[in-house]
GROMACS .gro file of C-alpha atoms in nm:
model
  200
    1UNK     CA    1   8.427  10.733  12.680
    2UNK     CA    2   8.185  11.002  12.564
    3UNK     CA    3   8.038  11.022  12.205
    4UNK     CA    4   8.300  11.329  12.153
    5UNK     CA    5   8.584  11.176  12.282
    6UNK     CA    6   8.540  10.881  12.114
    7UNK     CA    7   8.510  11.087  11.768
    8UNK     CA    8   8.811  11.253  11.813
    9UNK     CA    9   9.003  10.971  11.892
   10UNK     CA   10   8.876  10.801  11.561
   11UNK     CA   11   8.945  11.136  11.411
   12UNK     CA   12   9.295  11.081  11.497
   13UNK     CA   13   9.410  10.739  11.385
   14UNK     CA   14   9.233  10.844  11.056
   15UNK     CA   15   9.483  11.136  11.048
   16UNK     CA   16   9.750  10.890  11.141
   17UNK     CA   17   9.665  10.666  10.825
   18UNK     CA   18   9.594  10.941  10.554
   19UNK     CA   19   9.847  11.230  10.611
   20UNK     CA   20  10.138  11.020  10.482
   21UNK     CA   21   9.919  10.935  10.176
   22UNK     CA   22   9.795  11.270  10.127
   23UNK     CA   23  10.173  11.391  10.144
   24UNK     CA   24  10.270  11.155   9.872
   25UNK     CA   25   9.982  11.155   9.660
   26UNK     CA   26  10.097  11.524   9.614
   27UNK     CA   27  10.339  11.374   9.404
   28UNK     CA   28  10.184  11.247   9.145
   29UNK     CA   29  10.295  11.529   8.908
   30UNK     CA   30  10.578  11.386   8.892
   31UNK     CA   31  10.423  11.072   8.784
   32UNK     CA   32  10.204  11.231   8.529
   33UNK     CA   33  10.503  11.391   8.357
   34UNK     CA   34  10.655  11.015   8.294
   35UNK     CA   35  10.249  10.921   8.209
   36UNK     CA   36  10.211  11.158   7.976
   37UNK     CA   37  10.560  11.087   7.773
   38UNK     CA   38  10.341  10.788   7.611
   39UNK     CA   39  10.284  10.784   7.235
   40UNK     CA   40  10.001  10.630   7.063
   41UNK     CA   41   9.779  10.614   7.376
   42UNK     CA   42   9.389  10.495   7.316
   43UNK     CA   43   9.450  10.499   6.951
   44UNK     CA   44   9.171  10.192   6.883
   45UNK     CA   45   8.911  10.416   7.056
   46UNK     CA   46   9.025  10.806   7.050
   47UNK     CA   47   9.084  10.995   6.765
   48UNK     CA   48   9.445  11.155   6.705
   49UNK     CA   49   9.329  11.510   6.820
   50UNK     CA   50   9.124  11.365   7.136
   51UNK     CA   51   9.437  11.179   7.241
   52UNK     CA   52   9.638  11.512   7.233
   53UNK     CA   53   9.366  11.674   7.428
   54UNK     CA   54   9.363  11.398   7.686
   55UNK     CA   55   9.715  11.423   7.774
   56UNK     CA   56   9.687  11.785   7.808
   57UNK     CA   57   9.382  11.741   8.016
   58UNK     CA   58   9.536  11.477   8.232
   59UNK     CA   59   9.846  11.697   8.350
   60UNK     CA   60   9.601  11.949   8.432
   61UNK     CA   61   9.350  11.720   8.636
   62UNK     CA   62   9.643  11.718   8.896
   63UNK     CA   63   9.505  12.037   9.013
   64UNK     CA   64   9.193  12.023   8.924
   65UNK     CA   65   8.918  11.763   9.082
   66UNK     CA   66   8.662  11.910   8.832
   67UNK     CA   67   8.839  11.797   8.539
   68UNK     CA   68   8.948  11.457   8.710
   69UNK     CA   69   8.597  11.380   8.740
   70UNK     CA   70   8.502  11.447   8.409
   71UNK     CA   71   8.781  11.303   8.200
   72UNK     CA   72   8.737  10.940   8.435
   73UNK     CA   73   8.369  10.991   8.364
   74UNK     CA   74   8.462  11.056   7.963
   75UNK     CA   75   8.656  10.717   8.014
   76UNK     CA   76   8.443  10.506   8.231
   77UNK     CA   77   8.142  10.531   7.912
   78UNK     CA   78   8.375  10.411   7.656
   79UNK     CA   79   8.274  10.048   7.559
   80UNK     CA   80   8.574   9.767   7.521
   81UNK     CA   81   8.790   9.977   7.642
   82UNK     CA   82   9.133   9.855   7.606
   83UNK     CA   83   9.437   9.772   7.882
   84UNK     CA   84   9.566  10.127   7.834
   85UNK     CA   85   9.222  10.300   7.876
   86UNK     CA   86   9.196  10.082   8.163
   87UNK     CA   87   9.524  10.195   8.314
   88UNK     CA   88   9.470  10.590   8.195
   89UNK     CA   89   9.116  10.525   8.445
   90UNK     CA   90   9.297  10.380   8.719
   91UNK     CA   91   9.534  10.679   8.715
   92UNK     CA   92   9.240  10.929   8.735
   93UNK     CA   93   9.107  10.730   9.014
   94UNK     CA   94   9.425  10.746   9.241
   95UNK     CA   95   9.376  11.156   9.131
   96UNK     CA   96   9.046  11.127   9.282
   97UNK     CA   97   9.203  10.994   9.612
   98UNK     CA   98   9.468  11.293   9.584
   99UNK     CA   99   9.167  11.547   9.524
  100UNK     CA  100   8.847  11.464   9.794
  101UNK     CA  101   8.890  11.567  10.124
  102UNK     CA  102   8.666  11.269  10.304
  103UNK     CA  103   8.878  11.049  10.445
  104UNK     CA  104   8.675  10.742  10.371
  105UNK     CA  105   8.658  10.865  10.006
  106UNK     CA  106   9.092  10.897  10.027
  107UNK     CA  107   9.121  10.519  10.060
  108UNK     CA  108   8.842  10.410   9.843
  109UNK     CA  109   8.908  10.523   9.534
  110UNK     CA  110   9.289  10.408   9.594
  111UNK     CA  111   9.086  10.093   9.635
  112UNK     CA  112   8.953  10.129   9.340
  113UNK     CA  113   9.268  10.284   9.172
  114UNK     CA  114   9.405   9.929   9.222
  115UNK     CA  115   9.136   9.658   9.095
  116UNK     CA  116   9.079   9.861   8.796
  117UNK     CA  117   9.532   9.836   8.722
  118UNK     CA  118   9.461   9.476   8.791
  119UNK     CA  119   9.198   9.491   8.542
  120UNK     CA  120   9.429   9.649   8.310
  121UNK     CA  121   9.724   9.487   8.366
  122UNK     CA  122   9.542   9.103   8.315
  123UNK     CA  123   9.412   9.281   7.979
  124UNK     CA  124   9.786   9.341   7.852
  125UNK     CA  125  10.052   9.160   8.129
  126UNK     CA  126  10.322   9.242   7.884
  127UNK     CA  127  10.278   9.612   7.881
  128UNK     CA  128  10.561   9.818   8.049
  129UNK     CA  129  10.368  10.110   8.048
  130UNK     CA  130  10.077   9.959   8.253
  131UNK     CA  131  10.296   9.802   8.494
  132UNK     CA  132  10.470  10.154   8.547
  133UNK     CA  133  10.183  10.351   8.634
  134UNK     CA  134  10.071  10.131   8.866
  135UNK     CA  135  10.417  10.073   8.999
  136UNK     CA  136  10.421  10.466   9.017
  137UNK     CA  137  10.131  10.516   9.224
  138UNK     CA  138  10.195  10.243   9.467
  139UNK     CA  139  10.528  10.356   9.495
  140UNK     CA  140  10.418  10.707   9.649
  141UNK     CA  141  10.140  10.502   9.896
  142UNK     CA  142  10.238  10.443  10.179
  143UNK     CA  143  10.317  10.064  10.263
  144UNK     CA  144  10.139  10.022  10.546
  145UNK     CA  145   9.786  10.094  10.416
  146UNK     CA  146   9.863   9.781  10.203
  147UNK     CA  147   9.813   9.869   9.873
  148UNK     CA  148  10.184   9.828   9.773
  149UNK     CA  149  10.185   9.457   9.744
  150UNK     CA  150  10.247   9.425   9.333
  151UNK     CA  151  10.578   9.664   9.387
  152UNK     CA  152  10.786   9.377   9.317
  153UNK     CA  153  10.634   9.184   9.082
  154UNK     CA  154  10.586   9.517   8.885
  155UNK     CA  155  10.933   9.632   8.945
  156UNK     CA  156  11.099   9.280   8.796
  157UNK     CA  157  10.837   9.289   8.493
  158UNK     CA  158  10.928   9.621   8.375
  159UNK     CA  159  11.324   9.560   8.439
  160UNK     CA  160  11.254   9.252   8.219
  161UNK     CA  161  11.137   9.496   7.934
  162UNK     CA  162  11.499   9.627   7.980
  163UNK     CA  163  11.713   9.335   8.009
  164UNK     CA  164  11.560   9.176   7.669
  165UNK     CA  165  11.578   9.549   7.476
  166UNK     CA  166  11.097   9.503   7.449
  167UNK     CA  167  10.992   9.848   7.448
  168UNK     CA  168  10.685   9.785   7.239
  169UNK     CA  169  10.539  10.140   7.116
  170UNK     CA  170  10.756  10.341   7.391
  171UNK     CA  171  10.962  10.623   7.247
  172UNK     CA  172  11.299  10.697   7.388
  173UNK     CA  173  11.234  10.941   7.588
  174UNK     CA  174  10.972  10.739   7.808
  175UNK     CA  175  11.226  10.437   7.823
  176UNK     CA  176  11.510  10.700   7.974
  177UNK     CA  177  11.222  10.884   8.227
  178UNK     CA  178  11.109  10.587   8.326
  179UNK     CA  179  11.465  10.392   8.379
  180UNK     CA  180  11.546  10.699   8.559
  181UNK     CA  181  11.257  10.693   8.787
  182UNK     CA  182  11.325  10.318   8.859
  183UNK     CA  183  11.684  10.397   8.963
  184UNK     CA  184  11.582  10.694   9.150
  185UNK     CA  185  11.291  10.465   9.332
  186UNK     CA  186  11.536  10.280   9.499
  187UNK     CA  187  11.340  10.004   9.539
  188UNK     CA  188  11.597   9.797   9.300
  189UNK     CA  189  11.847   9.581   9.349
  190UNK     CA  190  12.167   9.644   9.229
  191UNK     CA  191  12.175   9.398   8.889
  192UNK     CA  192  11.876   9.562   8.797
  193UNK     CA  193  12.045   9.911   8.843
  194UNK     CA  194  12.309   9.798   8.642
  195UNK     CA  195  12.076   9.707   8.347
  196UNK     CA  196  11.826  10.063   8.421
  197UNK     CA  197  12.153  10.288   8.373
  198UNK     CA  198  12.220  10.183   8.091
  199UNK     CA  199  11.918  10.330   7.938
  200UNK     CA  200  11.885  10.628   8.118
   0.00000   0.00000   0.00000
């Protein structure tokens, strides 16, 4: 096979893999508008006014790889950052993955995307929020790159929040978006729909 042929053919199976994640990832406004519904977000570490701004920069980073790069860079210098920073980073990293055009680049930073929800998720297991965004983005990855192994786990911890009424700091209207999202996932089984609609 010639040194052309042989490029195109790897050109192809790359195509193969990322299209499907490229078509979901333009989803993730969606997600952001659930994100987004989150109330005292990065309080130990960002003032009240650079909270605000954050949020507001975040929906806009959907369409805007500039400003994804710069508020994950804003993030990635705070020390100690805590499991919600943590999560807020992962989220801008699966943005990156949504935003480069190198294919390479498309399934590294989901890479990274992931270990760094790990990261945040062993910093605060019991954090519905956490376990929603990533839940969220692997959700709209395709399964077959395998990065949507935690789907379950993440699915029964946040249905747990549910069943036993622990919301932590979530207002109401983040507990009905994201019950409705869950239901409308349908990647539940049908107790756990029964205990989603009746919070949404």
């Amino acid at each position: 096979m010639h040194r052309f042929e042989k490029q195109k053919c790897f050109a192809d199976k790359t195509n193969f893999v990322l299209l499907p994640l490229l078509k979901h990832m333009n989803k993730l406004p969606i997600l952001l508008f659930l994100l987004f519904a989150f109330t005292n977000v990065c309080r130990a570490q960002l003032s009240p006014k650079e909270i605000a701004r954050l949020k507001t920069d975040l929906v806009k980073a959907v369409d805007n790889a500039k400003l994804t790069d710069s508020l994950a860079s804003k993030l990635e210098k705070l020390q100690n950052k805590t499991a919600l920073v943590t999560a807020y980073t992962g989220t801008l990293e699966a943005l990156r993955a949504k935003h480069t055009w190198n294919p390479y680049n498309k399934i590294k930073y989901v890479k990274v995307s992931m270990r760094t929800m790990q990261k945040a998720i062993d910093l605060d297991k019991e954090n519905m929020e956490i376990r929603f965004m990533r839940f969220s983005i692997q959700h709209f990855t395709p399964s077959f790159l395998g990065f949507s192994k935690d789907l379950v786990v993440d699915r029964k911890e946040i249905v747990k929040h549910y069943q036993n009424n622990n919301f932590g700091i979530a207002d109401k209207e983040l507990i009905k978006n994201v019950a409705k999202f869950m239901i409308d996932s349908k990647r539940c089984t049908d107790q756990e729909l029964k205990i989603l609609k009746k919070f949404s």
